[in-house]
mmCIF file with all atom_site columns, C-alpha atoms in Angstrom:
data_model
loop_
_atom_site.group_PDB
_atom_site.id
_atom_site.type_symbol
_atom_site.label_atom_id
_atom_site.label_alt_id
_atom_site.label_comp_id
_atom_site.label_asym_id
_atom_site.label_entity_id
_atom_site.label_seq_id
_atom_site.pdbx_PDB_ins_code
_atom_site.Cartn_x
_atom_site.Cartn_y
_atom_site.Cartn_z
_atom_site.occupancy
_atom_site.B_iso_or_equiv
_atom_site.pdbx_formal_charge
_atom_site.auth_seq_id
_atom_site.auth_comp_id
_atom_site.auth_asym_id
_atom_site.auth_atom_id
_atom_site.pdbx_PDB_model_num
ATOM 1   C CA . MET A 1 1   ? -0.237  -0.106 -0.238 1.00 0.00 ? 1   MET A CA 1
ATOM 2   C CA . ILE A 1 2   ? 1.269   3.275  -1.013 1.00 0.00 ? 2   ILE A CA 1
ATOM 3   C CA . ARG A 1 3   ? 0.644   5.956  1.389  1.00 0.00 ? 3   ARG A CA 1
ATOM 4   C CA . ASN A 1 4   ? 0.633   9.916  0.007  1.00 0.00 ? 4   ASN A CA 1
ATOM 5   C CA . ASP A 1 5   ? 3.508   11.753 2.524  1.00 0.00 ? 5   ASP A CA 1
ATOM 6   C CA . VAL A 1 6   ? 2.888   15.515 1.672  1.00 0.00 ? 6   VAL A CA 1
ATOM 7   C CA . PRO A 1 7   ? 1.236   16.288 4.661  1.00 0.00 ? 7   PRO A CA 1
ATOM 8   C CA . SER A 1 8   ? -1.870  17.573 5.199  1.00 0.00 ? 8   SER A CA 1
ATOM 9   C CA . SER A 1 9   ? -2.209  21.926 5.900  1.00 0.00 ? 9   SER A CA 1
ATOM 10  C CA . PRO A 1 10  ? -1.838  22.335 9.679  1.00 0.00 ? 10  PRO A CA 1
ATOM 11  C CA . ALA A 1 11  ? -4.391  24.533 10.527 1.00 0.00 ? 11  ALA A CA 1
ATOM 12  C CA . HIS A 1 12  ? -3.382  28.643 11.315 1.00 0.00 ? 12  HIS A CA 1
ATOM 13  C CA . ARG A 1 13  ? -2.675  29.005 15.259 1.00 0.00 ? 13  ARG A CA 1
ATOM 14  C CA . THR A 1 14  ? -4.095  32.719 14.340 1.00 0.00 ? 14  THR A CA 1
ATOM 15  C CA . TRP A 1 15  ? -6.824  31.602 12.010 1.00 0.00 ? 15  TRP A CA 1
ATOM 16  C CA . TRP A 1 16  ? -8.886  34.080 14.550 1.00 0.00 ? 16  TRP A CA 1
ATOM 17  C CA . ARG A 1 17  ? -7.066  37.012 13.995 1.00 0.00 ? 17  ARG A CA 1
ATOM 18  C CA . THR A 1 18  ? -9.017  38.674 10.438 1.00 0.00 ? 18  THR A CA 1
ATOM 19  C CA . PRO A 1 19  ? -12.298 37.587 11.240 1.00 0.00 ? 19  PRO A CA 1
ATOM 20  C CA . LEU A 1 20  ? -12.418 38.864 14.804 1.00 0.00 ? 20  LEU A CA 1
ATOM 21  C CA . THR A 1 21  ? -11.090 42.042 13.300 1.00 0.00 ? 21  THR A CA 1
ATOM 22  C CA . ALA A 1 22  ? -13.825 42.578 10.770 1.00 0.00 ? 22  ALA A CA 1
ATOM 23  C CA . THR A 1 23  ? -15.723 42.040 13.093 1.00 0.00 ? 23  THR A CA 1
ATOM 24  C CA . LEU A 1 24  ? -15.224 44.131 15.885 1.00 0.00 ? 24  LEU A CA 1
ATOM 25  C CA . ILE A 1 25  ? -15.532 47.214 12.861 1.00 0.00 ? 25  ILE A CA 1
ATOM 26  C CA . GLY A 1 26  ? -17.944 45.132 11.119 1.00 0.00 ? 26  GLY A CA 1
ATOM 27  C CA . LEU A 1 27  ? -20.678 44.637 13.918 1.00 0.00 ? 27  LEU A CA 1
ATOM 28  C CA . PRO A 1 28  ? -21.011 47.775 16.047 1.00 0.00 ? 28  PRO A CA 1
ATOM 29  C CA . VAL A 1 29  ? -21.667 49.472 12.014 1.00 0.00 ? 29  VAL A CA 1
ATOM 30  C CA . LEU A 1 30  ? -24.246 46.549 10.517 1.00 0.00 ? 30  LEU A CA 1
ATOM 31  C CA . ALA A 1 31  ? -25.807 47.473 14.703 1.00 0.00 ? 31  ALA A CA 1
ATOM 32  C CA . SER A 1 32  ? -26.572 50.984 14.061 1.00 0.00 ? 32  SER A CA 1
ATOM 33  C CA . GLU A 1 33  ? -27.322 50.782 10.297 1.00 0.00 ? 33  GLU A CA 1
ATOM 34  C CA . TYR A 1 34  ? -29.615 48.896 11.037 1.00 0.00 ? 34  TYR A CA 1
ATOM 35  C CA . VAL A 1 35  ? -31.073 50.756 14.579 1.00 0.00 ? 35  VAL A CA 1
ATOM 36  C CA . TRP A 1 36  ? -31.530 53.466 12.007 1.00 0.00 ? 36  TRP A CA 1
ATOM 37  C CA . PHE A 1 37  ? -32.517 51.908 8.838  1.00 0.00 ? 37  PHE A CA 1
ATOM 38  C CA . ARG A 1 38  ? -35.798 50.456 11.116 1.00 0.00 ? 38  ARG A CA 1
ATOM 39  C CA . SER A 1 39  ? -36.098 53.209 12.428 1.00 0.00 ? 39  SER A CA 1
ATOM 40  C CA . HIS A 1 40  ? -36.861 54.489 8.516  1.00 0.00 ? 40  HIS A CA 1
ATOM 41  C CA . ASP A 1 41  ? -39.655 51.555 7.529  1.00 0.00 ? 41  ASP A CA 1
ATOM 42  C CA . GLY A 1 42  ? -37.171 48.962 6.838  1.00 0.00 ? 42  GLY A CA 1
ATOM 43  C CA . PRO A 1 43  ? -33.672 48.910 4.725  1.00 0.00 ? 43  PRO A CA 1
ATOM 44  C CA . GLY A 1 44  ? -35.053 49.132 1.430  1.00 0.00 ? 44  GLY A CA 1
ATOM 45  C CA . ALA A 1 45  ? -32.511 49.053 -0.930 1.00 0.00 ? 45  ALA A CA 1
ATOM 46  C CA . PHE A 1 46  ? -29.566 47.988 0.738  1.00 0.00 ? 46  PHE A CA 1
ATOM 47  C CA . GLY A 1 47  ? -31.731 45.799 2.154  1.00 0.00 ? 47  GLY A CA 1
ATOM 48  C CA . ASN A 1 48  ? -29.709 42.411 0.624  1.00 0.00 ? 48  ASN A CA 1
ATOM 49  C CA . VAL A 1 49  ? -26.483 44.202 1.713  1.00 0.00 ? 49  VAL A CA 1
ATOM 50  C CA . LEU A 1 50  ? -26.600 44.295 6.028  1.00 0.00 ? 50  LEU A CA 1
ATOM 51  C CA . TYR A 1 51  ? -27.917 40.100 4.908  1.00 0.00 ? 51  TYR A CA 1
ATOM 52  C CA . TRP A 1 52  ? -24.654 39.950 2.582  1.00 0.00 ? 52  TRP A CA 1
ATOM 53  C CA . ALA A 1 53  ? -21.894 41.446 5.315  1.00 0.00 ? 53  ALA A CA 1
ATOM 54  C CA . SER A 1 54  ? -23.408 39.540 8.191  1.00 0.00 ? 54  SER A CA 1
ATOM 55  C CA . GLY A 1 55  ? -23.857 36.162 6.778  1.00 0.00 ? 55  GLY A CA 1
ATOM 56  C CA . LEU A 1 56  ? -19.962 36.899 5.239  1.00 0.00 ? 56  LEU A CA 1
ATOM 57  C CA . LEU A 1 57  ? -18.368 38.351 8.451  1.00 0.00 ? 57  LEU A CA 1
ATOM 58  C CA . LEU A 1 58  ? -19.602 34.742 9.864  1.00 0.00 ? 58  LEU A CA 1
ATOM 59  C CA . LEU A 1 59  ? -18.682 32.856 6.873  1.00 0.00 ? 59  LEU A CA 1
ATOM 60  C CA . ALA A 1 60  ? -15.150 34.440 7.937  1.00 0.00 ? 60  ALA A CA 1
ATOM 61  C CA . TRP A 1 61  ? -15.385 32.260 11.260 1.00 0.00 ? 61  TRP A CA 1
ATOM 62  C CA . VAL A 1 62  ? -17.081 29.229 10.006 1.00 0.00 ? 62  VAL A CA 1
ATOM 63  C CA . LEU A 1 63  ? -14.741 27.525 7.252  1.00 0.00 ? 63  LEU A CA 1
ATOM 64  C CA . PRO A 1 64  ? -12.968 25.396 8.297  1.00 0.00 ? 64  PRO A CA 1
ATOM 65  C CA . ARG A 1 65  ? -8.945  26.380 10.098 1.00 0.00 ? 65  ARG A CA 1
ATOM 66  C CA . ARG A 1 66  ? -7.063  24.902 7.540  1.00 0.00 ? 66  ARG A CA 1
ATOM 67  C CA . SER A 1 67  ? -9.208  26.941 4.140  1.00 0.00 ? 67  SER A CA 1
ATOM 68  C CA . PRO A 1 68  ? -6.620  29.284 2.837  1.00 0.00 ? 68  PRO A CA 1
ATOM 69  C CA . ARG A 1 69  ? -5.558  32.441 4.936  1.00 0.00 ? 69  ARG A CA 1
ATOM 70  C CA . GLY A 1 70  ? -6.630  33.878 1.501  1.00 0.00 ? 70  GLY A CA 1
ATOM 71  C CA . LEU A 1 71  ? -9.717  32.934 1.590  1.00 0.00 ? 71  LEU A CA 1
ATOM 72  C CA . ARG A 1 72  ? -10.701 33.883 4.976  1.00 0.00 ? 72  ARG A CA 1
ATOM 73  C CA . ARG A 1 73  ? -9.420  37.861 4.543  1.00 0.00 ? 73  ARG A CA 1
ATOM 74  C CA . ALA A 1 74  ? -11.314 37.411 1.564  1.00 0.00 ? 74  ALA A CA 1
ATOM 75  C CA . VAL A 1 75  ? -14.741 36.943 3.197  1.00 0.00 ? 75  VAL A CA 1
ATOM 76  C CA . ALA A 1 76  ? -13.598 38.220 5.961  1.00 0.00 ? 76  ALA A CA 1
ATOM 77  C CA . GLY A 1 77  ? -12.777 41.984 3.958  1.00 0.00 ? 77  GLY A CA 1
ATOM 78  C CA . ALA A 1 78  ? -16.141 40.999 1.509  1.00 0.00 ? 78  ALA A CA 1
ATOM 79  C CA . GLY A 1 79  ? -18.120 41.507 4.617  1.00 0.00 ? 79  GLY A CA 1
ATOM 80  C CA . LEU A 1 80  ? -16.639 44.273 6.347  1.00 0.00 ? 80  LEU A CA 1
ATOM 81  C CA . GLY A 1 81  ? -16.860 46.125 2.719  1.00 0.00 ? 81  GLY A CA 1
ATOM 82  C CA . CYS A 1 82  ? -20.319 45.761 2.660  1.00 0.00 ? 82  CYS A CA 1
ATOM 83  C CA . ALA A 1 83  ? -21.368 46.840 6.332  1.00 0.00 ? 83  ALA A CA 1
ATOM 84  C CA . LEU A 1 84  ? -19.434 49.662 5.836  1.00 0.00 ? 84  LEU A CA 1
ATOM 85  C CA . LEU A 1 85  ? -20.624 50.434 1.652  1.00 0.00 ? 85  LEU A CA 1
ATOM 86  C CA . PRO A 1 86  ? -24.288 51.998 2.924  1.00 0.00 ? 86  PRO A CA 1
ATOM 87  C CA . LEU A 1 87  ? -22.125 54.340 5.593  1.00 0.00 ? 87  LEU A CA 1
ATOM 88  C CA . VAL A 1 88  ? -19.597 55.201 3.090  1.00 0.00 ? 88  VAL A CA 1
ATOM 89  C CA . PHE A 1 89  ? -22.173 55.919 0.382  1.00 0.00 ? 89  PHE A CA 1
ATOM 90  C CA . ALA A 1 90  ? -24.516 57.905 2.763  1.00 0.00 ? 90  ALA A CA 1
ATOM 91  C CA . VAL A 1 91  ? -20.967 60.155 4.259  1.00 0.00 ? 91  VAL A CA 1
ATOM 92  C CA . LEU A 1 92  ? -20.404 60.605 -0.414 1.00 0.00 ? 92  LEU A CA 1
ATOM 93  C CA . LEU A 1 93  ? -24.121 61.879 -0.585 1.00 0.00 ? 93  LEU A CA 1
ATOM 94  C CA . GLY A 1 94  ? -23.879 64.382 2.098  1.00 0.00 ? 94  GLY A CA 1
ATOM 95  C CA . ALA A 1 95  ? -20.368 65.365 0.648  1.00 0.00 ? 95  ALA A CA 1
ATOM 96  C CA . VAL A 1 96  ? -21.278 65.739 -2.473 1.00 0.00 ? 96  VAL A CA 1
ATOM 97  C CA . TRP A 1 97  ? -24.532 67.352 -1.954 1.00 0.00 ? 97  TRP A CA 1
ATOM 98  C CA . ALA A 1 98  ? -22.836 70.302 0.076  1.00 0.00 ? 98  ALA A CA 1
ATOM 99  C CA . ALA A 1 99  ? -20.311 70.519 -2.108 1.00 0.00 ? 99  ALA A CA 1
ATOM 100 C CA . SER A 1 100 ? -23.688 71.305 -4.867 1.00 0.00 ? 100 SER A CA 1
ATOM 101 C CA . THR A 1 101 ? -24.441 74.171 -2.331 1.00 0.00 ? 101 THR A CA 1
#
């Protein structure tokens, strides 16, 4: 019987840093956006973005520990980007409005 002598990739000891950083930044933003949208009759067009952000941040945590580090960073970054999208859009819209008057 032939055995494969290539060791499987070990789990990264610091696998939790990327999801933790994205969650610590993104979760308070998501909570404040949800509260703000809830007080204004629902999220409207940004509803799916809030759900995608929550799902991607959760996926960054539940990926297997042996998954590639780049994949975990990409998922956490996409979740953080989706969480910040409504806030950045509102700031840019306010800047354009202020510049036009």
